[in-house]
mmCIF file of C-alpha atoms in Angstrom:
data_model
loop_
_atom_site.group_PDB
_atom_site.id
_atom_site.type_symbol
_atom_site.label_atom_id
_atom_site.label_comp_id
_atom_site.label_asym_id
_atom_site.label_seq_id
_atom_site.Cartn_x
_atom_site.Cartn_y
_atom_site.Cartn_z
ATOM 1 C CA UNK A 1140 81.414 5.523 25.235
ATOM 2 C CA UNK A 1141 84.160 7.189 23.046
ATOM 3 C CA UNK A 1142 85.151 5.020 20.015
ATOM 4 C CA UNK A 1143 88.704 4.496 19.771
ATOM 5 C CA UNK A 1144 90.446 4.485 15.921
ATOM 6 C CA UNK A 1145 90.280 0.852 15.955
ATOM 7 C CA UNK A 1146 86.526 0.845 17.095
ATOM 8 C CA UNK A 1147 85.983 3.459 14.300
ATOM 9 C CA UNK A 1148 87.413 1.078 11.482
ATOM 10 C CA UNK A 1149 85.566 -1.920 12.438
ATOM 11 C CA UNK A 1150 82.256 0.199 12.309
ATOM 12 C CA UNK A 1151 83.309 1.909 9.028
ATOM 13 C CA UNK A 1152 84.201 -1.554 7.459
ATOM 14 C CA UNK A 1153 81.093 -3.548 9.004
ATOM 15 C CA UNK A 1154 79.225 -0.357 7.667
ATOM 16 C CA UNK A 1155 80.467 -0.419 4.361
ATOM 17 C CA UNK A 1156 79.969 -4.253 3.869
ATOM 18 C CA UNK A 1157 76.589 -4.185 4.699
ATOM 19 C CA UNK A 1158 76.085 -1.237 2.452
ATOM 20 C CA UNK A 1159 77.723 -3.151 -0.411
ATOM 21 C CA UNK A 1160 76.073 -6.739 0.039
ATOM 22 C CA UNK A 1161 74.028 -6.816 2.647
ATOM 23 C CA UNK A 1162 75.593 -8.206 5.798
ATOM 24 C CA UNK A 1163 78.750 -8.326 6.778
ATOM 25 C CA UNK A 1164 80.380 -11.693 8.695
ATOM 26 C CA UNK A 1165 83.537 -12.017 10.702
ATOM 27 C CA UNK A 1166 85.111 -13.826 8.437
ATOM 28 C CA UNK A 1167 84.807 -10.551 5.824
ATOM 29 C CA UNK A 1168 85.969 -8.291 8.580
ATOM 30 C CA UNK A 1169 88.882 -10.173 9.528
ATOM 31 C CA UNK A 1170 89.865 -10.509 6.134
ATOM 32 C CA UNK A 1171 89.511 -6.651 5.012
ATOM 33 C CA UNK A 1172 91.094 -5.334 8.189
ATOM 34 C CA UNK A 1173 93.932 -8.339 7.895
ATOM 35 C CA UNK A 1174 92.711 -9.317 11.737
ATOM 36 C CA UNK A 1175 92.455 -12.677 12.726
ATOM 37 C CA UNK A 1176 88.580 -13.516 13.594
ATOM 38 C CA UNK A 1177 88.771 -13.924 17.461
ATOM 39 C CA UNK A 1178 89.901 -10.502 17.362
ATOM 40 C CA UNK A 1179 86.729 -9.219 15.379
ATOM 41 C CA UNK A 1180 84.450 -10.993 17.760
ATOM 42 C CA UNK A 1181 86.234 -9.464 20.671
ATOM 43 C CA UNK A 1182 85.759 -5.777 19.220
ATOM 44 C CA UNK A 1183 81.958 -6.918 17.936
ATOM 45 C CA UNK A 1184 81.151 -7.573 21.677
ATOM 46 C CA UNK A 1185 82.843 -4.234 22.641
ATOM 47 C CA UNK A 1186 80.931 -2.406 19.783
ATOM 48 C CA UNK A 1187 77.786 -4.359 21.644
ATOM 49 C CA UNK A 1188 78.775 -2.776 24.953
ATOM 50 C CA UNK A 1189 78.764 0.650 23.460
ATOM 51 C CA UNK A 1190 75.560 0.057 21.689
ATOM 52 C CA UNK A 1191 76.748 -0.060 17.797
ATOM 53 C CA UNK A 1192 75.852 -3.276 17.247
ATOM 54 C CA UNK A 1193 73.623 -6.098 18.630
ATOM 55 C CA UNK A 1194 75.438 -8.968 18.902
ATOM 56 C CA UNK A 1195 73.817 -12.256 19.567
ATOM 57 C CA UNK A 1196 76.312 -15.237 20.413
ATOM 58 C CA UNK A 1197 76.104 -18.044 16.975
ATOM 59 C CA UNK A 1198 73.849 -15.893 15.751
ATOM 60 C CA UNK A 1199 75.693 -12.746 14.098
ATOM 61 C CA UNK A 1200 75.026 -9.015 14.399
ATOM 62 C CA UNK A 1201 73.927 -5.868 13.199
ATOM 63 C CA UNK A 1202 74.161 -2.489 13.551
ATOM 64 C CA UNK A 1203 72.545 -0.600 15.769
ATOM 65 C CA UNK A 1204 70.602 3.062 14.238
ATOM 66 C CA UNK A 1205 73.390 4.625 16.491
ATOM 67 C CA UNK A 1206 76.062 2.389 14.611
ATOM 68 C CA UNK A 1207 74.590 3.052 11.136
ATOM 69 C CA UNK A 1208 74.661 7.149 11.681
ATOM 70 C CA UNK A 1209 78.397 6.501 12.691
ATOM 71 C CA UNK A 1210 79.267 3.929 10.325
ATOM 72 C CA UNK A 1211 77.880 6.365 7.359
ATOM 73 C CA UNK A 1212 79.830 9.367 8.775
ATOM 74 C CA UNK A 1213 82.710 7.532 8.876
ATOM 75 C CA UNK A 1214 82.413 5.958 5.564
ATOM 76 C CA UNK A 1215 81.735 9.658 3.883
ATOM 77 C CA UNK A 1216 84.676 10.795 6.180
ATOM 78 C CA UNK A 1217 86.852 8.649 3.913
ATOM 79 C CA UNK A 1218 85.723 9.287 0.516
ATOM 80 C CA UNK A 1219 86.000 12.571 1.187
ATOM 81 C CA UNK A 1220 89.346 12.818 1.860
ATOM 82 C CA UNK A 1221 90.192 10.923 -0.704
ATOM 83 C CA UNK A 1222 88.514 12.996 -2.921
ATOM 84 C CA UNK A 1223 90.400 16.040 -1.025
ATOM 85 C CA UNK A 1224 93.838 14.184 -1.725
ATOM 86 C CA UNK A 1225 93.012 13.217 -5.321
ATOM 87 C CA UNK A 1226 92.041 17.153 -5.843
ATOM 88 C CA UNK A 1227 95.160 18.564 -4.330
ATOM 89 C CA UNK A 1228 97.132 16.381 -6.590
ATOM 90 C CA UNK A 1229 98.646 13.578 -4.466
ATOM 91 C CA UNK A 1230 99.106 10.282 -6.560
ATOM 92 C CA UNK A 1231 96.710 7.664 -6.845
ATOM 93 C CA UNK A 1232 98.924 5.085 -5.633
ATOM 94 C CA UNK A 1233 99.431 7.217 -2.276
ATOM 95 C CA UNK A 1234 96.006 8.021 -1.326
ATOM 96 C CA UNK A 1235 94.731 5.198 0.428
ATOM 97 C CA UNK A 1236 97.366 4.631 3.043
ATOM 98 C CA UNK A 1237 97.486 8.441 3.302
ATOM 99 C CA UNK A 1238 93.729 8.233 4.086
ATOM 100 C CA UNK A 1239 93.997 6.005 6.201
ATOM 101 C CA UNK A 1240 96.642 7.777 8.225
ATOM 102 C CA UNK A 1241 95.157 11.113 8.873
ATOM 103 C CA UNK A 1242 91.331 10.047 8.904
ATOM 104 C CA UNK A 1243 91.173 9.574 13.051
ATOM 105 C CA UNK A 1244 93.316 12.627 13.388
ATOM 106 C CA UNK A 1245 91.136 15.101 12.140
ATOM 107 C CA UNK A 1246 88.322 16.957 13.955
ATOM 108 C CA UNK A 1247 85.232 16.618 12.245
ATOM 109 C CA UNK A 1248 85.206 20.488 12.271
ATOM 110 C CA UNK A 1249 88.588 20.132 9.930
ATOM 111 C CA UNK A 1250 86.751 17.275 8.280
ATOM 112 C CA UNK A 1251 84.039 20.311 7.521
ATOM 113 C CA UNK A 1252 86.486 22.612 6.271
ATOM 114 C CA UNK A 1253 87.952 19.786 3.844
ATOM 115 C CA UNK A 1254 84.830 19.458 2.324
ATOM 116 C CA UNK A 1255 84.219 23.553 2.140
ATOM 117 C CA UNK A 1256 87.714 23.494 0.172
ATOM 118 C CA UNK A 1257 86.911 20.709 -2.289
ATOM 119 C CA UNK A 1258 83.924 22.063 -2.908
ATOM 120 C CA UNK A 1259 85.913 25.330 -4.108
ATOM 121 C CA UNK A 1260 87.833 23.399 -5.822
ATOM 122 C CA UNK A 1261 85.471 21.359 -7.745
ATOM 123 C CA UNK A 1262 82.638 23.887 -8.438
ATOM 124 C CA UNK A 1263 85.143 25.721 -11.299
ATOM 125 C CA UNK A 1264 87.685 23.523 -13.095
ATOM 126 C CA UNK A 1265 89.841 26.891 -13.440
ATOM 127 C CA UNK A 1266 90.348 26.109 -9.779
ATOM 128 C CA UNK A 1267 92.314 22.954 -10.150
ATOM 129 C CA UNK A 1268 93.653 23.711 -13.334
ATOM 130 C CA UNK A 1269 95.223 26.870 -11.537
ATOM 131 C CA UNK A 1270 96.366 24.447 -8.439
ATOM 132 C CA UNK A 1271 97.964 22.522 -11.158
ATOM 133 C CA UNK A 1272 99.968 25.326 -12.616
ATOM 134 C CA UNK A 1273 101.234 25.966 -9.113
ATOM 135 C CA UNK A 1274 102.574 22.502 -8.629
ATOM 136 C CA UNK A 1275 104.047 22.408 -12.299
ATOM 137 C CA UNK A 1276 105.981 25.859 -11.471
ATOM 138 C CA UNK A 1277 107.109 24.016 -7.722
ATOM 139 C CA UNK A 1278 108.290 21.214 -9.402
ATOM 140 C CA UNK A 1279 110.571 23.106 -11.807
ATOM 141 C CA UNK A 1280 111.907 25.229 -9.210
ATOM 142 C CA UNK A 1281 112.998 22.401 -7.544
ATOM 143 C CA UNK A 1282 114.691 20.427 -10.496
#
């Protein structure tokens, strides 16, 4: 079964909360991905179907070893291109929603090839400081 965006942010938030405390409940999804509950036990049974999580009715769920791989990739998917924005200069108060509006768009090749290029970046500050220059001179031009 292909996961769908929607699939992918449930496992990347039920990922991250159990990362972060432990467990994660409905109530926690609903409230981080601003869902109403029914609609997190509806996808939880889905991600059951596909073998993500075990879900056992009034009892909860967890993730499956197939839904922790996927919920870490996904996870690392995102801080990485927020890292990549926050690099290539893009505010701070922009880089959230951006991430969260490219991050199912990407192949994970060009998800690769984001992390070769802040790895450039990032292994000589000249690098960024000289990316920095370039924006400076783009924004004068432009004023």
């Amino acid at each position: 079964m292909a996961t769908t965006p929607s699939m992918e942010d449930y496992i990347e938030r039920i990922y991250a909360l159990i990362d972060g405390k432990g467990y994660a409940r409905v109530s926690d999804i609903a409230e981080a991905l601003e869902v109403h509950p029914s609609s997190v036990t509806k996808m939880i049974q889905k991600l059951d179907k596909g073998k993500y999580v075990v879900y056992e009715k009034y009892r909860g769920f967890m993730l499956t070893p197939k839904g922790k791989k996927l919920g870490k990739r996904l996870v690392d998917r995102h801080a990485l291109l927020e890292q990549f924005l926050s690099v290539i200069g893009v505010n701070e108060e922009n880089i959230y929603e951006d991430v969260e509006g490219i991050e199912h768009h990407l192949s994970w090749d060009a998800i690769d090839r984001i992390g070769d290029l802040v790895q450039y970046f990032e292994e000589t500050g000249k690098r960024v400081e000289e990316l920095r220059e370039v924006q400076r001179q783009n924004e004068e031009q432009s004023e």
